[in-house]
Coordinates of C-alpha atoms in Angstrom, one line a residue:
X238 CA 316.9 82.4 -11.4
X239 CA 318.4 79.6 -10.3
X240 CA 319.3 78.9 -6.4
X241 CA 322.7 79.8 -5.3
X242 CA 323.8 76.2 -3.4
X243 CA 324.8 76.0 0.4
X244 CA 327.9 74.1 1.0
X245 CA 327.0 73.6 4.5
X246 CA 324.1 73.5 6.8
X247 CA 324.1 76.8 8.1
X248 CA 321.8 79.3 9.2
X249 CA 321.6 80.7 5.7
X250 CA 320.5 77.5 4.7
X251 CA 318.2 76.7 7.1
X252 CA 316.5 80.2 5.8
X253 CA 316.8 79.1 2.2
X254 CA 315.1 75.8 2.9
X255 CA 312.5 76.8 4.5
X256 CA 311.4 79.3 1.8
X257 CA 311.9 76.8 -0.9
X258 CA 309.8 74.5 1.2
X259 CA 307.1 76.9 0.9
X260 CA 307.1 77.6 -2.6
X261 CA 307.1 73.7 -3.1
X262 CA 303.8 73.2 -0.8
X263 CA 302.4 76.4 -2.6
X264 CA 302.7 74.8 -5.7
X265 CA 301.4 71.2 -4.5
X266 CA 298.9 72.1 -2.1
X267 CA 295.7 71.8 -4.2
X268 CA 297.0 68.8 -5.5
X269 CA 297.8 67.2 -1.8
X270 CA 294.2 68.6 -0.4
X271 CA 292.6 66.4 -3.2
X272 CA 293.9 63.3 -2.6
X273 CA 293.7 63.9 1.5
X274 CA 291.7 60.5 2.5
X275 CA 293.3 59.7 5.8
X276 CA 292.6 59.7 8.7
X277 CA 289.8 62.0 7.8
X278 CA 288.8 62.9 3.8
X279 CA 288.8 66.5 4.8
X280 CA 290.8 67.8 2.0
X281 CA 293.0 70.4 4.1
X282 CA 296.4 68.3 4.2
X283 CA 298.2 70.4 1.5
X284 CA 297.0 73.7 3.3
X285 CA 297.7 72.5 6.9
X286 CA 301.3 71.6 5.6
X287 CA 301.8 74.7 4.1
X288 CA 300.5 77.0 7.4
X289 CA 302.8 75.0 9.4
X290 CA 305.9 76.1 6.9
X291 CA 304.8 79.4 6.2
X292 CA 304.6 79.7 10.4
X293 CA 308.7 78.0 10.2
X294 CA 310.0 80.2 7.8
X295 CA 308.0 83.7 9.2
X296 CA 310.0 82.8 12.8
X297 CA 313.5 82.1 10.8
X298 CA 312.9 85.5 9.0
X299 CA 312.0 87.2 12.2
X300 CA 315.6 85.9 13.8
X301 CA 317.7 87.2 11.0
X302 CA 315.9 90.6 10.9
X303 CA 316.3 90.5 14.8
X304 CA 320.3 90.5 14.1
X305 CA 320.1 92.8 11.5
X306 CA 318.5 95.4 12.5
X307 CA 318.6 94.7 16.4
X308 CA 315.4 95.2 19.1
X309 CA 315.5 98.6 19.0
X310 CA 314.4 101.1 15.8
X311 CA 317.1 102.6 14.1
X312 CA 319.1 99.6 15.8
X313 CA 321.8 97.6 13.2
X314 CA 324.5 94.6 14.4
X315 CA 326.8 92.9 12.3
X316 CA 326.3 89.6 14.0
X317 CA 324.6 86.6 11.8
X318 CA 322.3 84.1 13.4
X319 CA 324.0 80.9 14.2
X320 CA 322.8 77.6 13.2
X321 CA 321.0 76.9 16.4
X322 CA 319.4 80.1 16.6
X323 CA 317.9 79.6 12.9
X324 CA 317.1 76.1 13.3
X325 CA 315.4 76.5 16.9
X326 CA 313.5 79.1 15.1
X327 CA 312.4 76.9 12.4
X328 CA 310.8 74.3 14.9
X329 CA 309.6 76.9 17.3
X330 CA 307.6 78.8 14.2
X331 CA 306.1 75.3 12.8
X332 CA 305.0 74.6 16.6
X333 CA 303.3 77.3 17.3
X334 CA 301.7 77.2 13.7
X335 CA 301.1 73.7 13.0
X336 CA 298.0 72.8 11.7
X337 CA 296.0 69.4 11.3
X338 CA 297.2 66.0 11.8
X339 CA 299.9 66.5 9.3
X340 CA 301.2 69.8 10.2
X341 CA 301.8 68.5 13.6
X342 CA 303.8 65.7 12.3
X343 CA 305.9 67.6 10.3
X344 CA 306.5 70.2 13.3
X345 CA 308.1 67.3 15.1
X346 CA 309.9 66.1 12.4
X347 CA 311.8 69.8 12.3
X348 CA 312.0 69.7 16.1
X349 CA 313.7 66.6 16.1
X350 CA 316.1 68.0 13.1
X351 CA 316.6 71.1 15.6
X352 CA 317.6 69.2 18.5
X353 CA 320.6 68.1 16.7
X354 CA 321.4 71.2 14.8
X355 CA 321.0 73.1 17.8
X356 CA 323.3 70.6 19.8
X357 CA 326.6 72.0 17.5
X358 CA 326.4 75.3 19.8
X359 CA 327.5 78.4 18.4
X360 CA 329.4 76.1 15.8
X361 CA 328.3 77.9 12.3
X362 CA 327.5 75.2 10.2
X363 CA 327.3 71.4 10.3
X364 CA 328.0 68.6 7.3
X365 CA 326.8 65.5 6.1
X366 CA 327.1 64.0 9.0
X367 CA 324.9 66.1 11.1
X368 CA 322.6 66.2 8.4
X369 CA 322.3 62.4 8.5
X370 CA 322.0 62.3 12.4
X371 CA 319.4 65.6 12.4
X372 CA 316.7 63.6 9.6
X373 CA 317.2 60.1 12.1
X374 CA 316.1 62.1 15.2
X375 CA 313.4 63.8 13.1
X376 CA 311.9 60.5 12.0
X377 CA 312.1 58.9 15.4
X378 CA 310.4 61.7 17.4
X379 CA 307.7 62.0 15.3
X380 CA 307.1 58.4 15.7
X381 CA 307.1 58.6 19.4
X382 CA 304.9 62.1 19.3
X383 CA 302.1 59.9 17.7
X384 CA 299.7 57.6 20.0
X385 CA 299.4 55.0 17.5
X386 CA 301.4 55.3 14.7
X387 CA 300.4 53.7 11.1
X388 CA 302.5 52.5 8.5
X389 CA 301.8 53.4 5.1
X390 CA 301.7 57.3 6.1
X391 CA 304.4 60.2 6.5
X392 CA 305.7 58.5 9.3
X393 CA 306.9 55.8 7.0
X394 CA 307.8 58.1 4.5
X395 CA 310.3 60.0 7.4
X396 CA 311.8 56.7 8.2
X397 CA 312.5 55.8 5.2
X398 CA 314.3 58.7 4.3
X399 CA 316.2 58.6 7.2
X400 CA 317.3 55.4 6.3
X401 CA 318.6 56.1 3.1
X402 CA 320.5 58.8 4.8
X403 CA 322.2 56.8 7.1
X404 CA 323.5 55.0 4.3
X405 CA 325.0 57.7 1.8
X406 CA 328.4 59.3 2.6
X407 CA 329.3 62.5 1.6
X408 CA 328.2 66.1 1.5
X409 CA 324.7 67.8 2.7
X410 CA 323.7 67.5 -1.2
X411 CA 324.4 64.1 -1.3
X412 CA 322.5 63.3 2.1
X413 CA 319.8 65.4 1.1
X414 CA 319.5 63.5 -2.1
X415 CA 319.5 60.1 -0.3
X416 CA 316.7 61.0 2.0
X417 CA 314.5 62.4 -0.9
X418 CA 315.2 59.1 -3.3
X419 CA 314.2 57.0 -0.1
X420 CA 311.4 59.1 0.7
X421 CA 310.0 58.7 -2.9
X422 CA 310.1 55.1 -2.5
X423 CA 308.5 54.9 0.6
X424 CA 305.6 57.3 -1.0
X425 CA 305.1 54.8 -3.6
X426 CA 305.2 51.8 -1.4
X427 CA 302.3 53.7 0.8
X428 CA 299.0 52.4 -1.2
X429 CA 300.0 48.9 -0.3
X430 CA 300.5 49.4 3.3
X431 CA 297.3 51.4 4.0
X432 CA 294.3 50.0 2.4
X433 CA 292.3 53.4 2.6
X434 CA 294.7 54.3 0.0
X435 CA 294.7 51.7 -2.0
X436 CA 291.2 51.8 -2.1
X437 CA 291.2 55.7 -3.2
X438 CA 293.8 55.0 -5.4
X439 CA 296.3 57.5 -4.1
X440 CA 299.5 57.6 -2.1
X441 CA 299.7 59.2 1.3
X442 CA 299.0 62.9 1.5
X443 CA 301.5 63.8 4.3
X444 CA 304.1 61.8 2.8
X445 CA 303.3 63.3 -0.3
X446 CA 304.2 67.1 1.6
X447 CA 307.3 65.6 3.5
X448 CA 308.9 64.8 -0.3
X449 CA 308.1 68.2 -1.4
X450 CA 309.8 69.3 2.0
X451 CA 312.8 67.2 1.0
X452 CA 313.1 68.1 -2.5
X453 CA 313.3 71.8 -1.3
X454 CA 316.4 70.5 1.5
X455 CA 317.9 68.9 -2.0
X456 CA 317.4 72.2 -3.9
X457 CA 319.2 74.3 -1.1
X458 CA 322.3 72.1 -1.1
X459 CA 322.9 71.4 -5.0
X460 CA 320.8 74.1 -6.9
X461 CA 318.8 71.4 -8.6
X462 CA 315.2 70.6 -8.1
X463 CA 314.5 66.9 -8.6
X464 CA 312.3 65.9 -11.0
X465 CA 309.0 64.3 -10.4
X466 CA 308.3 60.9 -12.7
X467 CA 305.3 60.3 -14.6
X468 CA 304.6 57.3 -12.2
X469 CA 300.9 59.3 -11.3
X470 CA 298.2 60.9 -13.4
X471 CA 295.3 63.0 -12.7
X472 CA 292.1 60.8 -12.9
X473 CA 288.8 62.5 -14.2
X474 CA 287.6 62.3 -10.2
X475 CA 288.6 64.5 -7.6
X476 CA 292.0 62.3 -6.4
X477 CA 295.4 61.9 -8.2
X478 CA 295.6 58.2 -8.9
X479 CA 298.6 55.6 -8.7
X480 CA 299.9 54.2 -11.8
X481 CA 301.2 50.7 -11.1
X482 CA 300.6 51.2 -7.0
X483 CA 301.5 47.7 -6.4
X484 CA 305.0 48.2 -7.3
X485 CA 305.9 48.9 -3.9
X486 CA 309.6 50.3 -3.6
X487 CA 310.0 50.2 -7.4
X488 CA 310.3 53.9 -8.0
X489 CA 313.4 54.8 -9.6
X490 CA 316.0 56.7 -7.4
X491 CA 315.6 59.5 -9.2
X492 CA 312.0 60.1 -9.5
X493 CA 308.9 60.1 -7.0
X494 CA 305.1 59.5 -7.4
X495 CA 303.3 63.0 -7.7
X496 CA 300.6 62.0 -5.1
X497 CA 299.4 61.8 -1.8
X498 CA 297.0 60.8 0.9
X499 CA 297.3 61.1 4.7
X500 CA 298.9 62.0 8.3
X501 CA 300.4 59.4 10.6
X502 CA 297.9 58.8 13.5
X503 CA 295.4 55.9 13.2
X504 CA 291.5 56.0 13.1
X505 CA 289.8 55.7 10.2
X506 CA 286.3 57.3 10.9
X507 CA 284.6 58.0 14.3
X508 CA 285.0 61.3 16.2
X509 CA 283.3 64.3 14.9
X510 CA 285.6 67.1 16.1
X511 CA 289.1 67.9 15.5
X512 CA 290.6 70.0 18.2
X513 CA 294.2 71.6 18.5
X514 CA 295.5 73.8 21.1
X515 CA 299.2 75.7 22.2
X516 CA 299.9 74.1 25.8
X517 CA 302.2 76.0 28.5
X518 CA 302.7 72.8 30.6
X519 CA 305.1 70.4 32.5
X520 CA 306.7 67.2 30.9
X521 CA 304.5 65.2 33.4
X522 CA 301.5 67.2 33.1
X523 CA 301.4 66.1 29.2
X524 CA 302.3 62.3 29.9
X525 CA 298.8 62.5 31.5
X526 CA 297.2 64.2 29.2
X527 CA 298.1 61.9 26.6
X528 CA 296.7 59.1 28.3
X529 CA 293.4 61.2 29.0
X530 CA 293.2 61.9 25.3
X531 CA 293.8 58.8 24.0
X532 CA 290.7 57.8 26.0
X533 CA 289.0 60.5 24.3
X534 CA 289.6 59.7 20.6
X535 CA 292.0 59.1 18.1
X536 CA 294.4 60.5 16.2
X537 CA 296.3 61.9 18.8
X538 CA 299.7 63.9 17.8
X539 CA 301.1 65.7 21.1
X540 CA 304.6 67.6 20.0
X541 CA 306.7 70.2 21.4
X542 CA 308.8 70.2 25.0
X543 CA 310.5 72.5 27.5
X544 CA 307.4 73.7 28.2
X545 CA 305.4 74.4 25.4
X546 CA 303.3 71.7 23.3
X547 CA 301.0 71.7 20.5
X548 CA 298.2 69.0 21.0
X549 CA 296.0 67.7 18.1
X550 CA 293.2 65.1 18.9
X551 CA 290.2 64.0 17.2
X552 CA 287.3 63.5 19.4
X553 CA 283.4 63.8 19.8
X554 CA 283.7 65.9 23.2
X555 CA 285.6 68.9 22.4
X556 CA 284.8 70.0 25.3
X557 CA 286.6 67.6 27.3
X558 CA 289.5 67.6 25.3
X559 CA 289.9 71.2 26.1
X560 CA 289.2 70.6 29.8
X561 CA 291.8 68.0 29.8
X562 CA 294.5 70.6 28.6
X563 CA 293.1 73.2 31.4
X564 CA 293.8 70.5 33.6
X565 CA 297.6 69.9 32.3
X566 CA 298.4 73.6 32.2
X567 CA 297.5 76.6 30.2
X568 CA 295.9 75.9 26.9
X569 CA 295.6 78.7 24.2
X570 CA 295.0 79.4 20.8
X571 CA 292.2 76.5 21.1
X572 CA 290.7 75.6 17.2
X573 CA 287.8 73.3 17.2
X574 CA 286.7 72.1 14.0
X575 CA 283.7 70.1 13.1
X576 CA 284.0 67.7 10.6
X577 CA 281.9 68.7 7.6
X578 CA 279.3 66.7 5.5
X579 CA 280.4 64.4 3.6
X580 CA 283.7 63.7 4.8
X581 CA 284.8 60.2 6.6
X582 CA 283.6 61.3 10.1
X583 CA 279.9 62.4 8.7
X584 CA 278.2 61.0 5.8
X585 CA 274.9 62.2 6.7
X586 CA 271.9 64.4 4.8
X587 CA 272.8 67.7 3.1
X588 CA 272.8 70.3 5.3
X589 CA 271.9 73.6 4.0
X590 CA 274.9 76.3 4.1
X591 CA 275.0 79.0 7.3
X592 CA 274.1 82.7 5.5
X593 CA 276.7 85.5 5.1
X594 CA 276.3 88.3 7.1
X595 CA 276.9 91.3 5.0
X596 CA 279.9 93.1 6.6
X597 CA 282.6 92.1 9.3
X598 CA 285.7 93.4 10.9
X599 CA 288.6 90.9 11.4
X600 CA 291.4 92.5 13.4
X601 CA 294.7 91.1 14.8
X602 CA 294.9 91.8 18.5
X603 CA 298.1 91.6 20.5
X604 CA 296.7 90.3 23.9
X605 CA 293.8 88.4 25.7
X606 CA 292.4 91.6 27.1
X607 CA 291.9 93.1 23.9
X608 CA 290.8 89.9 21.8
X609 CA 287.8 90.5 24.7
X610 CA 287.4 94.2 24.0
X611 CA 287.3 94.0 20.0
X612 CA 285.3 90.6 20.2
X613 CA 282.6 92.4 22.5
X614 CA 282.4 95.2 19.9
X615 CA 281.7 92.3 17.2
X616 CA 285.1 91.7 15.6
X617 CA 286.6 88.4 14.6
X618 CA 290.3 88.4 16.1
X619 CA 293.2 86.5 15.6
X620 CA 295.8 86.8 18.6
X621 CA 299.4 87.6 18.0
X622 CA 301.6 87.0 21.2
X623 CA 304.8 88.3 21.8
X624 CA 307.5 86.8 19.1
X625 CA 304.4 84.6 17.6
X626 CA 303.2 87.0 14.8
X627 CA 300.3 85.5 12.8
X628 CA 300.9 84.3 9.4
X629 CA 298.7 85.0 6.0
X630 CA 296.8 81.2 6.4
X631 CA 295.7 82.3 10.1
X632 CA 294.1 85.7 8.5
X633 CA 292.6 84.1 5.7
X634 CA 291.0 81.4 8.2
X635 CA 289.6 84.6 9.9
X636 CA 288.3 86.5 7.0
X637 CA 286.4 83.2 6.4
X638 CA 285.1 82.4 9.9
X639 CA 283.7 85.7 9.9
X640 CA 281.6 84.6 7.0
X641 CA 280.6 87.8 5.8
X642 CA 280.4 89.3 2.4
X643 CA 282.4 92.1 3.0
X644 CA 285.4 92.4 5.3
X645 CA 287.4 95.2 7.4
X646 CA 291.0 93.6 8.0
X647 CA 292.8 95.7 10.6
X648 CA 296.5 94.1 10.9
X649 CA 297.3 96.6 13.9
X650 CA 301.1 96.4 13.6
X651 CA 303.3 98.0 11.1
X652 CA 305.0 94.5 10.5
X653 CA 302.1 92.6 9.4
X654 CA 301.3 95.0 6.4
X655 CA 302.7 92.4 3.6
X656 CA 301.1 89.6 5.5
X657 CA 297.5 91.2 5.7
X658 CA 298.2 92.3 2.2
X659 CA 298.8 88.6 0.9
X660 CA 295.6 87.6 3.2
X661 CA 293.2 90.0 1.4
X662 CA 294.3 89.0 -2.0
X663 CA 293.8 85.6 -1.1
X664 CA 290.4 86.2 0.3
X665 CA 289.5 88.4 -2.9
X666 CA 289.8 85.0 -5.2
X667 CA 287.4 83.2 -3.1
X668 CA 284.6 86.1 -3.9
X669 CA 284.9 88.2 -0.9
X670 CA 285.3 91.6 -0.7
X671 CA 288.2 92.8 1.6
X672 CA 289.4 96.2 2.7
X673 CA 292.5 96.4 4.0
X674 CA 293.0 99.7 6.7
X675 CA 296.8 99.9 7.4
X676 CA 296.6 100.1 11.3
X677 CA 300.3 100.0 12.8
X678 CA 299.0 99.6 16.8
X679 CA 296.0 98.2 18.3
X680 CA 295.3 101.4 19.8
X681 CA 294.8 102.9 16.0
X682 CA 292.1 99.7 15.8
X683 CA 290.5 100.6 18.8
X684 CA 289.7 104.1 17.0
X685 CA 288.4 102.7 14.0
X686 CA 286.4 100.1 15.6
X687 CA 284.8 102.9 17.5
X688 CA 283.0 104.6 14.2
X689 CA 282.5 100.9 12.4
X690 CA 278.5 101.1 11.3
X691 CA 277.9 98.3 9.3
X692 CA 274.7 99.6 8.1
X693 CA 276.2 102.3 5.9
X694 CA 277.8 101.6 2.4
X695 CA 280.8 99.6 2.4
X696 CA 283.0 102.5 0.6
X697 CA 281.7 105.1 3.5
X698 CA 282.4 102.8 6.5
X699 CA 286.0 101.9 5.0
X700 CA 286.9 105.6 4.7
X701 CA 285.3 106.3 8.0
X702 CA 287.5 103.9 9.8
X703 CA 290.8 104.9 7.7
X704 CA 290.1 108.5 9.3
X705 CA 290.0 107.8 12.7
X706 CA 293.0 105.4 12.6
X707 CA 295.0 107.6 10.8
X708 CA 293.9 110.6 13.4
X709 CA 295.2 108.2 16.4
X710 CA 298.7 108.8 17.2
X711 CA 300.3 105.8 18.9
X712 CA 303.0 105.1 21.3
X713 CA 304.4 102.0 23.3
X714 CA 306.8 101.7 26.2
X715 CA 308.7 98.7 26.1
X716 CA 312.1 97.1 27.4
X717 CA 315.5 97.0 25.4
X718 CA 316.6 93.6 24.9
X719 CA 320.4 94.5 23.7
X720 CA 322.2 97.5 22.7
X721 CA 321.3 99.0 20.0
X722 CA 321.3 102.7 18.3
X723 CA 318.2 104.5 18.0
X724 CA 317.0 108.0 17.0
X725 CA 316.9 108.8 20.6
X726 CA 320.4 107.8 21.4
X727 CA 322.4 105.0 22.4
X728 CA 320.0 102.2 24.6
X729 CA 321.5 99.4 26.5
X730 CA 319.8 96.2 27.4
X731 CA 317.5 96.7 30.1
X732 CA 316.6 100.5 29.2
X733 CA 313.1 101.4 28.9
X734 CA 312.2 103.1 25.7
X735 CA 309.4 105.3 24.3
X736 CA 308.1 104.8 21.0
X737 CA 306.2 107.2 19.5
X738 CA 304.9 106.3 16.0
X739 CA 307.2 103.4 15.7
X740 CA 310.5 105.3 16.5
X741 CA 312.3 105.5 20.0
X742 CA 311.5 108.9 20.9
X743 CA 312.6 108.1 24.7
X744 CA 315.0 106.1 26.7
X745 CA 314.5 106.3 30.4
X746 CA 315.4 103.9 33.3
X747 CA 311.8 103.7 34.6
X748 CA 308.5 102.9 33.5
X749 CA 306.2 105.1 35.0
X750 CA 308.8 108.3 34.3
X751 CA 308.8 107.3 30.4
X752 CA 305.4 106.8 29.9
X753 CA 304.4 110.0 31.2
X754 CA 307.4 111.6 29.3
X755 CA 305.8 110.0 26.1
X756 CA 302.5 111.0 27.0
X757 CA 303.6 114.8 27.4
X758 CA 305.0 114.9 23.9
X759 CA 302.3 113.3 22.3
X760 CA 299.4 115.9 24.1
X761 CA 301.9 118.7 23.2
X762 CA 300.3 118.5 19.7
X763 CA 296.6 118.5 21.1
X764 CA 294.2 115.7 21.8
X765 CA 290.7 115.0 22.9
X766 CA 291.0 111.4 24.1
X767 CA 294.1 109.2 25.8
X768 CA 293.3 105.2 25.4
X769 CA 295.7 103.4 27.7
X770 CA 296.4 99.4 27.4
X771 CA 298.1 98.2 29.8
X772 CA 300.3 94.8 29.9
X773 CA 300.6 92.0 32.2
X774 CA 304.1 93.1 33.2
X775 CA 303.2 97.1 33.6
X776 CA 303.9 98.2 37.3
X777 CA 301.2 98.7 39.6
X778 CA 299.8 102.2 39.6
X779 CA 301.1 103.5 35.9
X780 CA 297.6 104.1 34.9
X781 CA 296.3 106.0 37.8
X782 CA 299.3 108.1 37.7
X783 CA 298.6 108.6 33.7
X784 CA 295.3 109.7 34.5
X785 CA 296.1 112.2 37.3
X786 CA 298.5 113.7 35.1
X787 CA 295.9 114.4 32.2
X788 CA 293.7 115.4 34.6
X789 CA 296.1 118.0 35.9
X790 CA 297.9 119.1 32.9
X791 CA 295.5 118.6 30.0
X792 CA 292.0 120.1 30.5
X793 CA 289.0 118.7 28.5
X794 CA 291.3 115.4 27.6
X795 CA 289.5 112.2 28.8
X796 CA 291.4 108.6 29.6
X797 CA 290.3 105.4 29.1
X798 CA 292.1 102.5 30.2
X799 CA 292.2 98.9 28.8
X800 CA 293.7 95.5 30.2
X801 CA 295.7 94.3 27.4
X802 CA 297.2 90.9 28.9
X803 CA 300.3 89.0 27.7
X804 CA 300.7 91.8 24.8
X805 CA 304.5 92.1 24.2
X806 CA 304.5 96.0 25.1
X807 CA 304.1 97.0 28.6
X808 CA 302.0 99.9 27.6
X809 CA 300.0 101.2 24.7
X810 CA 299.2 104.7 24.3
X811 CA 296.6 106.1 21.7
X812 CA 295.9 109.7 21.9
X813 CA 293.1 110.8 19.3

């Protein structure tokens, strides 16, 4: 179905662009991965860009969902997000989901655009002038985020796109097309700027990914997908080679070289580890962190602002890179990857692959405390912070990390059902047997994990875990963010809500009293075990009060209490 073009750059255009960019990168992912030779030939640039945009698109969809349905179950609203709302969500989603060098730089490009688009305040849209300014800010901010910018990379492509857009007069479609054409010409020139690309006969992979994103921008405003020329063809080897690569800048204005290569930081070999983490820190601390990490390794990119940053660096001492983050603030979502045998960093002899275990459990958990509990029970965990749901790529990575022939996947959130299903399907194509148990809360996941027995037949284990989860009623106590209609009546911002099995059942003014009312409702139908998971912001004494209430009023019912950390809800309750 043809895409309906957007006349102005508004919230709907942001949403459309993210969706089209995700589709474009999904089509080009394997091609871009295959020609990734710089700064590390680890074959993941296309995948990293896809995961970054997937996170951005998910965040934008969440903003639209929030306006459509409100923060309370059963709520509704006629409001629509502003351009500022959508662009900030896009930038934030990309920041927290950025992967690899290329994804981190793309996150900063989107953040730079959002800085201009959000400056429009509550204005419903911007025009071609606003898009020109946004593209310029994107290119400039991305270049500043890289410790040692290198030409012939995605930075060059972004700058060329901004330059071309700056000379265009007209609406958003005209400006977007000019940016795309400038990016295509710059991409074709990258082999002449970077020797490693010329030797491999490829163009920059990060730049190729950016061209796909800009093509999606053109389609957003014109309804037309820019065509790619026949300037490239697949070679017999593992790379896509550029024909007439020496003709720098000679690409036709309407077409683009269909190939790719690298990211925008320098350094062509050396460090053995890639370290990435999100960091909560002040600006001054981040400035010191940049200096320290620059001395430790290469390919340093630090993006973000307003207290939240995404840090990416290649180092030999991964521990020192993480410690530097601890000194600067609070790092989390830490990912350390050892570059595999045969890539640009490690060219030693062959190393036998690690033997797969027979079965593993992969679970999404809402807080650090529960992550520790699940890990102790043998599960591989994916942390979901408030407002930061994991994307399917993160779940697929966790399944791979579990390194098992059979995997039981616990999403622990009703809203992650489709995300988890997509991840399971992807893992199955890789030869992994995956069973998805549709757990809707972390307390259901705890119940399932408690009966998990890896030594019995897979089907029997899945049935037992599914039964245990299904027999566990779940509830949560949260604070309403805005006025809305609910199943229990109208809630006001600041009200304490008790949700049972996903629906608002109690509206109160005090956490402990609301939690007690919820617990009484649940136990009125019977139960043998109560599980309480306390969030960081739960009031002191609430667990003790509820435990005492259970002892006094419900004989033979046991209670267990866990600390969930920053889990979003003040309290999670499970009754088995």
